[in-house]
C-alpha cells in the first residue's frame, strides 16, 4: 500500500512523501514526483528516516524519575501524577508558575491545539521571540508590514539572484533545482556567506564577508545604486524616510563600507553591477540574522531591495520567510498575547531560574530539545532539573529528557494526522498517519486530551484530529479548497500572491516601506584573546539534534583555516574555549575558510560533549527575540594545557 503524506520536520521545504507500507511497516519513503517543489526526491536526512522510525531507542512507554533514574510506568500513573501537580500549582501559585515550551520538532498545525490546551488550562507562561527566525521576521514586519515572499518559481523571472547568508545545499535542498533552472534561463547567481560551502559552484560569484559585515555591505550597495543611477526614481513615493536613508548610505565612502564588511572593492563592484541589472531577487538566509545586529542586517537588505525598485516586480523581492500558517485558521489559539508571563526564548535557561512572583514550578516541553539547542545548555539543563516537575514529550531520549521528571512517548511524523504549510514555498499538505505508533506512544494531541479529562476541561479535547483539521481549513474552504483536495495532493496557498506588493502598497501604518535611517554596522567582534568566531551551523546529515548516535562518537569535528591553528595539525584534538564553557574538538583544516571562524555542526549532544551551545551565552538579537548563535569568540587550546 502506498500512502501520500508530508514531512513535518523543521525545514523550509515541507516535502510531499510517498510511503510504501507492507505488513503494517513502512518499507520505503520517497519524494512525491508530482509535487512541484519536492520533484520526487527527499534530502539526505529524511532518506534515512526509516532508521529513525524503527530505531530501538524509540520511547514506547511513559517514564517517571525515581531515585534509581527514569522507570517505566502506566499512562494512568504518569497522567495522574501530572494532573495532580498541575492543579495544585495552579491553586497555590497561579498558572503563571507553569511554563509550556514548544519548539520545531514538528511544524504540523495540530501542535497549535496543544498550545490551546495550555491556554484553556491557564493561560500559562510561554516563550516570547524566536531563536530561529525572530530577528528577520521582526525586521521585515517593521519594513514591509509582513514577512512574506514572492512565489518560489518567480525566481525564474530574475536576472540576478543573491543567496545572502543562505546555504540551500544543506538547509533548503529543494531550492537547488529552481536555482539551476533560473541559471539555465540566464540568471546570474551570487552567494554572500562568510563560510565557503559545498554547492557554491552554482554561483558565478562567491563572496565571504566578515561575519555580520552584511549591514555595511548592503548600505554600501545602497549608495552605489544611487551612483549607478540604478535607484528607482519613484522610490520616494512608496518609501518613508527616503532622504534619511540616502544620507545614511552616503555617510561613508564605498571603500569604507567595503572595509567594514571585509569585502574587496572588486567583489563589491561585481555585486553592484549585477544587482543593478535586475530584476534582482535577494534570498535572505536565516543564519545571518542570528547575531546581535541580526534585525538591522535584514533591514539593510530590505532597504536595498526597496530603493532599487525590486519590490512588487516579477523576479525581484527580498524573500526571507513564507507565511506557512497564513492559509490555516489557528485563531482558536491566542498565543503569547494572553500569557500571564513570557520569557524570551534565547534566555530560557536563566529566565526560568530567575522568574519570581511566582517562580516557575513546572515546565512542559513539546517537540523540542532545548538543552541541546538553546544557548547556555548547562543553564537550561539546570533550570529544568530544578523545577518541581519537568515533563518532556518526545519519541527519543535526548539531552532534555535526561533532565525530565516525566517523559511521555510520542508519535513520529509517520504516525501523525496533521496539516502542514511550508516556510520556503507556498504549498500546503495533508499529513496522514501511515502506520500505528509502537508500544504505548501517543500523539501530543492525544496526550493533552487524556490529561484534559483529568483536569476537568475536556469539552474541546475529545474530538478526533480531523475535527480540528476541518476547523483550520475554514479560510481555505472559503477559497474553494477542501481537505479532500489536500489529501489528493499539495495545493498552492490561494491566499498568497505570486508577486508580493505588486501595487506598491505595504501593510505598514503609512502604507509605505519603512526604510532604516541608522544602523549598527560593526561586524561581530573577536579579540586577540579569543580570535575565532564559533559558527555551529546546520549539518546536512541531521535535523538539528536528531543525529543517529553513531555520528555522535568522539570529539566534535571543528573546521577552520590551517593558519588559525598554528602549532596544530589536521586531525589533532584540541579544546575550544569561550567565556562560558569549553569542549573537546577534532580539527579539520580547510583553506577555503576565513581565518576568523571555526565551524561546528549544530545539534551536537551535550551528553556526548559535542554541544556547541554549552559555549554560547544567552543573549538576544536587536529585535524579534532571536539568539546570537554564530558570534561567540573562542580560542583554541591544547587539550592537555
Ligand atoms: N540538513 C539540515 N537542514 C536544515 C536544518 C538542519 O538542522 N539540518 N535546520 C533547519 C532549520 S531549523 C532552519 S531554521 C532552516 C534554515 O536553516 P539555516 O541553516 O539556519 O539556514 P541558512 O539560511 O542556510 O543560514 C545559514 C547560513 O548563514 C550563514 N551565515 C551565518 N552568519 C552569517 C553572516 O554574518 N553573514 C552571512 N552573509 N551569512 C551568514 C551560514 O554560513 C550559513 O551558510 O533550515 C532547516 N534545514
Ligand atoms: N548552535 C546552534 N544552535 C541552534 C541553531 C544553530 O544554527 N546553531 N539553530 C536553531 C534553530 S534555527 C532551531 S529551529 C532550533 C531547533 O531546536 P529544536 O526544535 O529543539 O530541535 P530538534 O533537535 O529538532 O528537537 C526537536 C525534538 O522534537 C522531537 N519531536 C519530533 N516530532 C515530535 C512531535 O510530533 N512531538 C513531540 N513532542 N516531539 C517531537 C524530536 O525527536 C526532537 O528531539 O535550534 C536552534 N539551535
Ligand atoms: S527535511 Fe526538508 S528536505 Fe528533507 S524531506 Fe523533510 S521537508 Fe524535504
Ligand atoms: Mo530553525
XYZ file of C-alpha atoms and ligand atoms in Angstrom, residues 8 10 52 101 103-106 111 130-133 286 290 345 365-370 372-375 392-398 408 410-413 416 423 444 535-538 543-546 601-603 612-613 616 629-630, ligand 2:
104
model
C 6.702 17.910 9.099
C 11.617 21.991 10.683
C 14.931 6.620 12.993
C 7.850 25.350 25.821
C 9.832 24.088 19.515
C 10.296 22.805 15.981
C 10.209 19.003 16.286
C 7.107 19.105 14.109
C 0.655 21.478 17.624
C 12.003 33.132 18.238
C 15.556 31.812 18.179
C 15.161 30.622 14.604
C 13.786 33.497 12.568
C 18.300 32.597 8.328
C 21.365 35.121 14.396
C 13.383 32.060 24.064
C 8.339 20.578 26.716
C 6.623 19.795 23.408
C 8.644 18.894 20.294
C 11.911 20.441 21.375
C 15.323 19.660 22.763
C 16.099 22.975 24.477
C 20.968 20.852 23.238
C 19.508 23.607 21.062
C 19.239 26.755 23.182
C 22.183 28.898 24.272
C 9.136 16.182 28.252
C 7.184 14.697 25.358
C 9.421 13.132 22.729
C 9.824 9.998 20.662
C 13.511 9.653 21.588
C 15.789 10.094 24.569
C 17.557 13.471 24.328
C 5.987 10.816 27.668
C 5.038 10.281 21.333
C 4.497 9.656 17.644
C 6.779 10.400 14.694
C 5.696 12.162 11.536
C 0.531 11.756 12.824
C 8.283 28.310 5.141
C 0.824 15.221 21.530
C 29.764 29.132 13.998
C 27.777 25.955 14.773
C 25.752 25.588 11.569
C 23.056 23.269 10.219
C 17.860 17.668 11.566
C 19.066 19.831 14.464
C 19.886 17.416 17.329
C 18.252 14.389 15.673
C 27.786 21.190 13.412
C 24.688 22.389 15.201
C 22.755 19.961 17.356
C 28.380 23.988 20.926
C 25.544 25.707 22.752
C 27.249 30.239 23.791
C 24.255 31.573 17.708
C 27.179 32.458 15.457
N 24.316 26.157 17.900
C 23.161 26.277 17.240
N 22.012 26.081 17.896
C 20.833 26.199 17.223
C 20.795 26.523 15.857
C 22.029 26.722 15.193
O 22.066 27.004 14.000
N 23.180 26.595 15.917
N 19.601 26.608 15.200
C 18.444 26.964 15.991
C 17.225 26.746 15.231
S 17.102 27.572 13.756
C 16.217 25.982 15.640
S 14.739 25.985 14.793
C 16.335 25.201 16.871
C 15.736 23.794 16.769
O 15.603 23.302 18.045
P 14.618 22.076 18.348
O 13.315 22.276 17.683
O 14.625 21.892 19.818
O 15.400 20.944 17.576
P 15.420 19.369 17.493
O 16.764 18.935 17.893
O 14.956 19.007 16.147
O 14.403 18.876 18.596
C 13.103 18.556 18.307
C 12.707 17.372 19.147
O 11.313 17.119 18.922
C 11.105 15.736 18.795
N 9.870 15.554 18.016
C 9.725 15.363 16.694
N 8.416 15.305 16.359
C 7.720 15.466 17.507
C 6.334 15.529 17.808
O 5.463 15.429 16.961
N 6.019 15.743 19.115
C 6.942 15.870 20.098
N 6.524 16.082 21.345
N 8.257 15.789 19.831
C 8.634 15.620 18.559
C 12.357 15.214 18.149
O 12.524 13.831 18.419
C 13.444 16.094 18.778
O 14.003 15.506 19.913
O 17.690 25.061 17.222
C 18.373 26.272 17.346
N 19.677 25.997 17.899
